[in-house]
mmCIF file of C-alpha atoms in Angstrom:
data_model
loop_
_atom_site.group_PDB
_atom_site.id
_atom_site.type_symbol
_atom_site.label_atom_id
_atom_site.label_comp_id
_atom_site.label_asym_id
_atom_site.label_seq_id
_atom_site.Cartn_x
_atom_site.Cartn_y
_atom_site.Cartn_z
ATOM 1 C CA MET A 724 0.584 -65.803 -53.318
ATOM 2 C CA SER A 725 2.241 -63.276 -50.955
ATOM 3 C CA THR A 726 3.034 -59.605 -51.815
ATOM 4 C CA SER A 727 5.159 -57.234 -49.687
ATOM 5 C CA THR A 728 3.266 -54.047 -50.663
ATOM 6 C CA ALA A 729 3.800 -51.324 -47.870
ATOM 7 C CA LEU A 730 0.828 -49.266 -47.228
ATOM 8 C CA ASP A 731 1.327 -45.631 -46.541
ATOM 9 C CA PRO A 732 0.291 -44.440 -43.068
ATOM 10 C CA PRO A 733 -2.454 -41.850 -42.988
ATOM 11 C CA ASP A 734 -1.784 -38.177 -43.318
ATOM 12 C CA GLY A 735 0.114 -36.644 -40.286
ATOM 13 C CA THR A 736 1.625 -39.933 -39.344
ATOM 14 C CA ARG A 737 3.954 -40.539 -42.379
ATOM 15 C CA ARG A 738 7.317 -41.747 -41.138
ATOM 16 C CA PRO A 739 10.448 -39.943 -42.429
ATOM 17 C CA THR A 740 12.563 -41.735 -45.042
ATOM 18 C CA HIS A 741 15.873 -40.354 -43.810
ATOM 19 C CA SER A 742 17.714 -41.107 -40.653
ATOM 20 C CA PRO A 743 16.656 -39.076 -37.585
ATOM 21 C CA SER A 744 20.321 -38.619 -36.805
ATOM 22 C CA ASP A 745 20.981 -36.810 -40.043
ATOM 23 C CA PRO A 746 21.444 -33.041 -39.010
ATOM 24 C CA LYS A 747 20.722 -31.674 -42.438
ATOM 25 C CA ALA A 748 17.448 -33.629 -42.641
ATOM 26 C CA ALA A 749 16.549 -32.515 -39.109
ATOM 27 C CA SER A 750 17.089 -28.903 -40.005
ATOM 28 C CA ALA A 751 14.943 -29.267 -43.123
ATOM 29 C CA GLN A 752 11.867 -30.398 -40.991
ATOM 30 C CA PRO A 753 9.295 -27.550 -40.504
ATOM 31 C CA PRO A 754 8.952 -26.394 -36.920
ATOM 32 C CA PRO A 755 6.074 -27.845 -34.917
ATOM 33 C CA ARG A 756 2.841 -25.964 -35.303
ATOM 34 C CA LYS A 757 1.649 -23.997 -32.223
ATOM 35 C CA PRO A 758 -1.968 -24.730 -31.167
ATOM 36 C CA PRO A 759 -4.594 -22.409 -32.521
ATOM 37 C CA SER A 760 -5.159 -20.903 -29.017
ATOM 38 C CA ALA A 761 -1.542 -19.729 -28.936
ATOM 39 C CA ARG A 762 -1.779 -17.965 -32.182
ATOM 40 C CA ARG A 763 -4.935 -16.133 -31.341
ATOM 41 C CA SER A 764 -4.422 -12.492 -30.958
ATOM 42 C CA TRP A 765 -5.666 -10.311 -28.190
ATOM 43 C CA ARG A 766 -7.982 -8.618 -30.800
ATOM 44 C CA GLN A 767 -9.656 -11.802 -31.503
ATOM 45 C CA ALA A 768 -9.936 -12.636 -27.770
ATOM 46 C CA LEU A 769 -11.359 -9.077 -27.205
ATOM 47 C CA GLY A 770 -13.902 -9.599 -30.010
ATOM 48 C CA ARG A 771 -15.018 -12.925 -28.808
ATOM 49 C CA ASP A 772 -15.297 -12.049 -25.057
ATOM 50 C CA TRP A 773 -16.004 -8.389 -25.106
ATOM 51 C CA GLN A 774 -18.798 -8.838 -22.620
ATOM 52 C CA LEU A 775 -16.499 -10.141 -20.002
ATOM 53 C CA TYR A 776 -13.799 -7.474 -20.739
ATOM 54 C CA SER A 777 -16.515 -4.711 -20.488
ATOM 55 C CA LEU A 778 -16.965 -5.578 -16.907
ATOM 56 C CA VAL A 779 -13.508 -4.323 -16.126
ATOM 57 C CA VAL A 780 -14.041 -0.832 -17.514
ATOM 58 C CA LEU A 781 -15.820 0.717 -14.470
ATOM 59 C CA PRO A 782 -13.362 -0.631 -11.893
ATOM 60 C CA LEU A 783 -10.403 0.561 -14.058
ATOM 61 C CA LEU A 784 -12.035 3.905 -14.338
ATOM 62 C CA PHE A 785 -12.614 3.967 -10.558
ATOM 63 C CA PHE A 786 -8.976 3.290 -9.822
ATOM 64 C CA LEU A 787 -7.884 5.736 -12.467
ATOM 65 C CA VAL A 788 -10.020 8.721 -11.337
ATOM 66 C CA PHE A 789 -9.927 8.149 -7.555
ATOM 67 C CA ARG A 790 -6.477 6.385 -6.977
ATOM 68 C CA TYR A 791 -4.023 7.280 -9.634
ATOM 69 C CA LEU A 792 -4.979 10.733 -10.956
ATOM 70 C CA PRO A 793 -4.911 12.175 -7.387
ATOM 71 C CA MET A 794 -1.290 11.095 -7.082
ATOM 72 C CA ILE A 795 -0.420 14.026 -9.295
ATOM 73 C CA GLY A 796 -1.404 16.229 -6.489
ATOM 74 C CA ASN A 797 1.504 14.949 -4.390
ATOM 75 C CA VAL A 798 3.568 17.617 -6.233
ATOM 76 C CA ILE A 799 2.399 20.213 -3.789
ATOM 77 C CA ALA A 800 4.390 18.461 -1.108
ATOM 78 C CA PHE A 801 7.379 20.196 -2.861
ATOM 79 C CA ARG A 802 5.522 23.404 -4.026
ATOM 80 C CA ARG A 803 3.918 26.147 -2.118
ATOM 81 C CA PHE A 804 0.090 25.773 -2.617
ATOM 82 C CA GLU A 805 -2.300 28.735 -2.046
ATOM 83 C CA PRO A 806 -6.023 28.271 -2.134
ATOM 84 C CA GLY A 807 -7.359 29.836 -5.365
ATOM 85 C CA GLY A 808 -4.125 29.477 -7.081
ATOM 86 C CA SER A 809 -2.654 26.801 -9.312
ATOM 87 C CA ILE A 810 -3.790 23.340 -8.454
ATOM 88 C CA LEU A 811 -0.127 22.116 -8.738
ATOM 89 C CA GLY A 812 1.155 24.894 -6.437
ATOM 90 C CA GLU A 813 2.851 28.267 -7.025
ATOM 91 C CA ASP A 814 6.500 28.087 -6.238
ATOM 92 C CA TRP A 815 8.995 25.312 -5.945
ATOM 93 C CA VAL A 816 10.169 24.950 -2.371
ATOM 94 C CA GLY A 817 12.009 21.557 -2.385
ATOM 95 C CA LEU A 818 12.159 19.769 0.888
ATOM 96 C CA ARG A 819 11.103 22.630 2.985
ATOM 97 C CA TYR A 820 7.762 21.043 4.389
ATOM 98 C CA VAL A 821 9.646 17.685 4.769
ATOM 99 C CA HIS A 822 12.022 19.573 7.161
ATOM 100 C CA MET A 823 9.158 21.244 8.865
ATOM 101 C CA PHE A 824 7.368 18.096 9.899
ATOM 102 C CA LEU A 825 10.542 16.254 10.646
ATOM 103 C CA GLY A 826 11.430 18.973 13.206
ATOM 104 C CA ASP A 827 7.905 19.256 14.599
ATOM 105 C CA PRO A 828 7.527 17.515 18.063
ATOM 106 C CA THR A 829 3.828 17.162 17.503
ATOM 107 C CA PHE A 830 4.353 15.070 14.433
ATOM 108 C CA TRP A 831 6.623 12.608 16.166
ATOM 109 C CA GLN A 832 3.973 12.327 18.930
ATOM 110 C CA VAL A 833 1.229 11.389 16.549
ATOM 111 C CA PHE A 834 3.705 9.172 14.624
ATOM 112 C CA THR A 835 4.353 7.207 17.848
ATOM 113 C CA ASN A 836 0.614 6.965 18.449
ATOM 114 C CA THR A 837 0.121 5.641 15.061
ATOM 115 C CA LEU A 838 2.819 3.056 15.594
ATOM 116 C CA TRP A 839 1.145 1.876 18.749
ATOM 117 C CA LEU A 840 -2.246 1.588 17.437
ATOM 118 C CA GLY A 841 -1.130 -0.054 14.274
ATOM 119 C CA ALA A 842 0.891 -2.579 16.120
ATOM 120 C CA LEU A 843 -1.915 -3.206 18.635
ATOM 121 C CA THR A 844 -4.435 -3.612 15.759
ATOM 122 C CA LEU A 845 -2.229 -6.007 13.967
ATOM 123 C CA VAL A 846 -1.349 -8.168 16.965
ATOM 124 C CA PHE A 847 -4.906 -8.549 18.251
ATOM 125 C CA CYS A 848 -7.161 -8.146 15.187
ATOM 126 C CA PHE A 849 -5.147 -10.452 12.838
ATOM 127 C CA PRO A 850 -5.049 -13.685 14.852
ATOM 128 C CA ILE A 851 -8.529 -13.551 16.335
ATOM 129 C CA PRO A 852 -10.407 -14.247 12.993
ATOM 130 C CA VAL A 853 -8.026 -17.328 12.588
ATOM 131 C CA VAL A 854 -8.787 -18.688 15.956
ATOM 132 C CA LEU A 855 -12.578 -17.996 15.433
ATOM 133 C CA ALA A 856 -12.513 -19.874 12.183
ATOM 134 C CA LEU A 857 -10.767 -22.859 13.719
ATOM 135 C CA LEU A 858 -13.249 -22.998 16.538
ATOM 136 C CA LEU A 859 -16.295 -22.703 14.185
ATOM 137 C CA ASN A 860 -14.720 -25.426 12.024
ATOM 138 C CA GLU A 861 -14.849 -27.838 15.034
ATOM 139 C CA VAL A 862 -18.515 -27.205 15.870
ATOM 140 C CA ARG A 863 -20.668 -30.088 14.615
ATOM 141 C CA THR A 864 -24.035 -28.541 15.575
ATOM 142 C CA ARG A 865 -25.089 -26.694 12.282
ATOM 143 C CA ALA A 866 -27.660 -24.466 14.041
ATOM 144 C CA LEU A 867 -25.175 -23.341 16.668
ATOM 145 C CA LYS A 868 -22.496 -22.666 14.016
ATOM 146 C CA ARG A 869 -24.946 -20.613 11.851
ATOM 147 C CA PHE A 870 -26.014 -18.596 14.925
ATOM 148 C CA VAL A 871 -22.409 -17.735 15.965
ATOM 149 C CA GLN A 872 -21.561 -16.830 12.456
ATOM 150 C CA SER A 873 -24.556 -14.503 12.062
ATOM 151 C CA VAL A 874 -23.910 -12.834 15.370
ATOM 152 C CA SER A 875 -20.250 -12.353 14.615
ATOM 153 C CA TYR A 876 -20.768 -11.128 11.011
ATOM 154 C CA LEU A 877 -23.356 -8.525 11.923
ATOM 155 C CA PRO A 878 -21.118 -5.656 13.140
ATOM 156 C CA HIS A 879 -19.344 -5.669 9.805
ATOM 157 C CA PHE A 880 -22.534 -4.462 8.077
ATOM 158 C CA LEU A 881 -22.958 -1.610 10.451
ATOM 159 C CA SER A 882 -21.531 1.875 9.543
ATOM 160 C CA VAL A 883 -18.494 3.233 11.387
ATOM 161 C CA VAL A 884 -20.795 5.913 12.734
ATOM 162 C CA ILE A 885 -23.113 3.300 14.297
ATOM 163 C CA ILE A 886 -20.229 1.370 15.717
ATOM 164 C CA ALA A 887 -18.718 4.602 17.284
ATOM 165 C CA GLY A 888 -22.131 5.603 18.653
ATOM 166 C CA ILE A 889 -22.701 2.246 20.303
ATOM 167 C CA THR A 890 -19.191 2.104 21.673
ATOM 168 C CA MET A 891 -19.715 5.599 23.249
ATOM 169 C CA GLN A 892 -23.027 4.818 24.726
ATOM 170 C CA ILE A 893 -21.657 1.537 26.274
ATOM 171 C CA LEU A 894 -18.630 3.232 27.705
ATOM 172 C CA ALA A 895 -20.312 6.467 28.805
ATOM 173 C CA THR A 896 -20.228 7.538 32.559
ATOM 174 C CA ASP A 897 -23.937 6.577 32.701
ATOM 175 C CA GLY A 898 -23.602 3.493 30.365
ATOM 176 C CA PRO A 899 -23.931 -0.206 31.044
ATOM 177 C CA VAL A 900 -20.314 -0.821 31.851
ATOM 178 C CA ASN A 901 -20.166 1.832 34.471
ATOM 179 C CA HIS A 902 -23.577 0.741 35.876
ATOM 180 C CA ALA A 903 -22.002 -2.745 36.292
ATOM 181 C CA LEU A 904 -18.942 -1.109 38.063
ATOM 182 C CA ARG A 905 -21.343 0.652 40.482
ATOM 183 C CA THR A 906 -22.982 -2.607 41.168
ATOM 184 C CA PHE A 907 -19.752 -4.155 42.447
ATOM 185 C CA GLY A 908 -18.924 -1.113 44.482
ATOM 186 C CA GLN A 909 -16.396 0.453 41.973
ATOM 187 C CA ALA A 910 -16.276 4.020 41.014
ATOM 188 C CA PRO A 911 -17.324 4.879 37.452
ATOM 189 C CA VAL A 912 -14.529 5.145 34.853
ATOM 190 C CA PRO A 913 -14.542 7.829 32.204
ATOM 191 C CA PHE A 914 -13.253 5.623 29.476
ATOM 192 C CA LEU A 915 -13.663 8.107 26.735
ATOM 193 C CA GLN A 916 -11.978 11.049 28.547
ATOM 194 C CA GLU A 917 -8.830 9.346 29.830
ATOM 195 C CA PRO A 918 -6.004 8.994 27.436
ATOM 196 C CA GLU A 919 -4.706 5.664 28.820
ATOM 197 C CA TRP A 920 -8.053 3.909 27.948
ATOM 198 C CA PHE A 921 -8.214 5.001 24.329
ATOM 199 C CA ARG A 922 -6.076 2.265 22.821
ATOM 200 C CA THR A 923 -8.021 -0.390 24.647
ATOM 201 C CA VAL A 924 -11.354 1.126 23.516
ATOM 202 C CA TYR A 925 -10.236 1.380 19.891
ATOM 203 C CA VAL A 926 -8.735 -2.019 19.543
ATOM 204 C CA GLY A 927 -11.693 -3.624 21.341
ATOM 205 C CA SER A 928 -14.221 -2.004 19.006
ATOM 206 C CA GLU A 929 -11.921 -3.009 15.895
ATOM 207 C CA ILE A 930 -12.040 -6.607 17.133
ATOM 208 C CA TRP A 931 -15.764 -6.507 17.684
ATOM 209 C CA GLN A 932 -16.365 -4.951 14.123
ATOM 210 C CA THR A 933 -13.882 -7.071 12.090
ATOM 211 C CA ALA A 934 -13.332 -10.399 13.749
ATOM 212 C CA GLY A 935 -16.490 -12.190 12.436
ATOM 213 C CA TRP A 936 -16.114 -11.047 8.871
ATOM 214 C CA GLY A 937 -12.431 -12.047 8.789
ATOM 215 C CA THR A 938 -13.353 -15.685 9.443
ATOM 216 C CA ILE A 939 -15.171 -15.850 6.085
ATOM 217 C CA LEU A 940 -11.888 -16.095 4.095
ATOM 218 C CA TYR A 941 -10.431 -18.639 6.548
ATOM 219 C CA LEU A 942 -13.519 -20.868 6.604
ATOM 220 C CA ALA A 943 -13.533 -20.891 2.859
ATOM 221 C CA ALA A 944 -9.704 -21.893 2.906
ATOM 222 C CA LEU A 945 -10.543 -24.552 5.311
ATOM 223 C CA THR A 946 -12.818 -26.244 2.844
ATOM 224 C CA THR A 947 -9.797 -26.837 0.549
ATOM 225 C CA VAL A 948 -7.976 -28.955 3.107
ATOM 226 C CA ASP A 949 -8.096 -32.624 2.020
ATOM 227 C CA ASP A 950 -10.174 -34.860 4.435
ATOM 228 C CA GLU A 951 -7.992 -37.750 3.667
ATOM 229 C CA LEU A 952 -5.191 -36.044 5.469
ATOM 230 C CA TYR A 953 -7.222 -35.993 8.618
ATOM 231 C CA GLU A 954 -8.114 -39.606 8.226
ATOM 232 C CA ALA A 955 -4.467 -40.551 7.807
ATOM 233 C CA ALA A 956 -3.535 -38.503 10.997
ATOM 234 C CA ARG A 957 -6.191 -40.181 12.985
ATOM 235 C CA ILE A 958 -4.923 -43.561 11.847
ATOM 236 C CA ASP A 959 -1.485 -42.580 13.044
ATOM 237 C CA GLY A 960 -2.904 -41.552 16.426
ATOM 238 C CA ALA A 961 -2.863 -37.721 16.096
ATOM 239 C CA ASN A 962 -5.283 -35.901 18.370
ATOM 240 C CA ARG A 963 -7.331 -32.804 17.401
ATOM 241 C CA TRP A 964 -4.647 -30.352 18.393
ATOM 242 C CA GLN A 965 -1.935 -32.198 16.414
ATOM 243 C CA GLN A 966 -4.336 -32.318 13.459
ATOM 244 C CA ILE A 967 -4.941 -28.545 13.667
ATOM 245 C CA TRP A 968 -1.187 -27.826 14.002
ATOM 246 C CA HIS A 969 0.107 -30.116 11.369
ATOM 247 C CA ILE A 970 -2.707 -30.123 8.847
ATOM 248 C CA THR A 971 -5.245 -27.328 9.333
ATOM 249 C CA LEU A 972 -2.688 -24.315 9.849
ATOM 250 C CA PRO A 973 -0.434 -25.461 6.886
ATOM 251 C CA GLY A 974 -3.514 -25.797 4.788
ATOM 252 C CA ILE A 975 -4.562 -22.233 5.293
ATOM 253 C CA ARG A 976 -1.160 -20.690 5.475
ATOM 254 C CA PRO A 977 -1.177 -19.060 2.082
ATOM 255 C CA THR A 978 -4.363 -17.198 3.029
ATOM 256 C CA MET A 979 -2.948 -16.231 6.344
ATOM 257 C CA ILE A 980 0.217 -14.897 4.756
ATOM 258 C CA THR A 981 -1.580 -12.919 1.992
ATOM 259 C CA LEU A 982 -3.876 -11.217 4.628
ATOM 260 C CA LEU A 983 -1.005 -10.610 6.886
ATOM 261 C CA ILE A 984 0.991 -8.805 4.045
ATOM 262 C CA LEU A 985 -2.110 -6.629 3.207
ATOM 263 C CA ASN A 986 -2.581 -5.805 6.900
ATOM 264 C CA ILE A 987 1.155 -4.798 7.200
ATOM 265 C CA GLY A 988 0.673 -2.677 4.101
ATOM 266 C CA THR A 989 -2.097 -0.628 5.806
ATOM 267 C CA PHE A 990 -0.180 -0.525 9.055
ATOM 268 C CA MET A 991 0.142 3.298 9.131
ATOM 269 C CA ALA A 992 -3.373 3.889 7.874
ATOM 270 C CA VAL A 993 -5.253 3.192 11.112
ATOM 271 C CA GLY A 994 -8.862 3.842 11.005
ATOM 272 C CA PHE A 995 -9.431 7.591 10.473
ATOM 273 C CA GLU A 996 -13.183 7.664 10.653
ATOM 274 C CA LYS A 997 -13.468 5.814 13.962
ATOM 275 C CA ILE A 998 -10.737 7.793 15.736
ATOM 276 C CA MET A 999 -12.476 11.049 14.425
ATOM 277 C CA LEU A 1000 -15.665 9.961 15.935
ATOM 278 C CA ILE A 1001 -14.561 8.876 19.350
ATOM 279 C CA TYR A 1002 -11.527 10.978 20.142
ATOM 280 C CA ASN A 1003 -11.510 14.365 21.707
ATOM 281 C CA PRO A 1004 -8.844 16.935 22.880
ATOM 282 C CA LEU A 1005 -8.598 15.078 26.163
ATOM 283 C CA THR A 1006 -7.371 11.953 24.492
ATOM 284 C CA TYR A 1007 -5.000 13.620 22.030
ATOM 285 C CA PRO A 1008 -1.848 12.344 23.883
ATOM 286 C CA THR A 1009 -2.674 8.707 22.752
ATOM 287 C CA ALA A 1010 -5.598 9.104 20.187
ATOM 288 C CA ASP A 1011 -4.075 11.515 17.747
ATOM 289 C CA VAL A 1012 -2.631 9.786 14.716
ATOM 290 C CA ILE A 1013 -1.190 10.805 11.462
ATOM 291 C CA SER A 1014 -4.496 10.737 9.571
ATOM 292 C CA THR A 1015 -6.364 12.837 12.124
ATOM 293 C CA TYR A 1016 -3.411 15.274 12.336
ATOM 294 C CA LEU A 1017 -3.395 15.526 8.538
ATOM 295 C CA TYR A 1018 -7.073 16.554 8.645
ATOM 296 C CA ARG A 1019 -6.521 19.268 11.197
ATOM 297 C CA ALA A 1020 -3.406 20.585 9.520
ATOM 298 C CA GLY A 1021 -4.792 20.346 5.886
ATOM 299 C CA VAL A 1022 -8.524 21.002 6.124
ATOM 300 C CA GLU A 1023 -8.864 23.073 9.231
ATOM 301 C CA SER A 1024 -5.607 25.052 9.051
ATOM 302 C CA ASN A 1025 -5.395 25.154 5.199
ATOM 303 C CA SER A 1026 -1.759 24.001 5.249
ATOM 304 C CA PHE A 1027 -2.304 21.675 2.237
ATOM 305 C CA SER A 1028 1.396 21.561 1.166
ATOM 306 C CA TYR A 1029 2.437 20.633 4.685
ATOM 307 C CA ALA A 1030 -0.316 17.959 4.893
ATOM 308 C CA ALA A 1031 0.657 16.519 1.611
ATOM 309 C CA ALA A 1032 4.357 16.201 2.620
ATOM 310 C CA ILE A 1033 3.245 14.199 5.749
ATOM 311 C CA GLY A 1034 0.773 12.122 3.739
ATOM 312 C CA LEU A 1035 3.518 11.247 1.180
ATOM 313 C CA PHE A 1036 5.789 10.274 3.976
ATOM 314 C CA GLU A 1037 3.128 8.002 5.362
ATOM 315 C CA ALA A 1038 2.556 6.517 1.921
ATOM 316 C CA VAL A 1039 6.252 5.849 1.450
ATOM 317 C CA ILE A 1040 6.545 3.970 4.814
ATOM 318 C CA GLY A 1041 3.405 1.861 3.927
ATOM 319 C CA LEU A 1042 5.058 1.029 0.497
ATOM 320 C CA VAL A 1043 8.404 -0.036 2.180
ATOM 321 C CA LEU A 1044 6.576 -2.146 4.761
ATOM 322 C CA ILE A 1045 4.469 -4.138 2.218
ATOM 323 C CA PHE A 1046 7.513 -4.738 -0.124
ATOM 324 C CA SER A 1047 9.528 -5.848 2.910
ATOM 325 C CA ALA A 1048 6.877 -8.162 4.326
ATOM 326 C CA ASN A 1049 6.334 -9.825 0.908
ATOM 327 C CA HIS A 1050 10.168 -10.267 0.465
ATOM 328 C CA LEU A 1051 10.476 -11.750 3.977
ATOM 329 C CA SER A 1052 7.486 -13.926 3.433
ATOM 330 C CA ARG A 1053 8.822 -15.235 0.151
ATOM 331 C CA ARG A 1054 12.258 -15.975 1.632
ATOM 332 C CA THR A 1055 11.144 -17.623 4.885
ATOM 333 C CA VAL A 1056 7.682 -19.223 4.116
ATOM 334 C CA GLY A 1057 7.706 -19.503 0.339
ATOM 335 C CA THR A 1058 4.334 -17.726 0.014
ATOM 336 C CA SER A 1059 4.065 -14.081 -1.232
ATOM 337 C CA LEU A 1060 1.781 -11.801 -3.125
ATOM 338 C CA TRP A 1061 4.060 -11.491 -6.140
#
């Protein structure tokens, strides 16, 4: 005895009795339900993870108080500011201070010095950490690798004052470098008093202080490169240089591009503290940059509106540089910050 009783499928899998091609029936079907996570509101997420969100409060307050609120003070670049008066200036003067520094020969000298130091810092300080990371990645002796890393990282943890003091002691007329020159029969060189030596001294100290710390990000990026790619390259007969060029460098390219864009964004803001510590009036022709000129014009001469106009000009240039570098990187390499 056979029966042809059709059993209903379980709930949620019941087949429709109408044709799928029927437009009326298709429109009568309810829309698919979104997953619960998509319907969860931000209030529910905040109530559930408030401990995590609370960690963001202090960084946001820091940037609000020390980064965004001071931007309101840029208005004194277009207003005449007098100490003891209104914090936003007294009278509206328009572009008077902009015309003043654009017509000041001293400003264009410090602007040129800033471009020189920024370009030299970018050319020498950016690729050296990449090279150092690639060399450390090839070291197979773990003890030697740790020793080199520790020695190269150490200057980063020293303050700028200590770095400047060590630099001045080494390059002094009675310092180790000039003692070595006397040993070889050469006359001592006043490195810190001659303008033509300042750029070399500054860039060299920057490399010493930042090269080791910069390798950390690249060494971390190297760990993400798939080892199977190296194995396939070795099978194809690629040597170490070819593996570095075709596998290692493309693997860390996003990190390199990101750091390059950030360095270009700070192109005009060369190290104020270190320059202030190691320069002197004898080296002004090559050492005086926009940041030190702002300090003397704003703090020492009380020309706050004039200094604010120059600082705003410098910030605009930095903003244009970082947007241009990001756009160029996205168009040519395919990697960008945003």
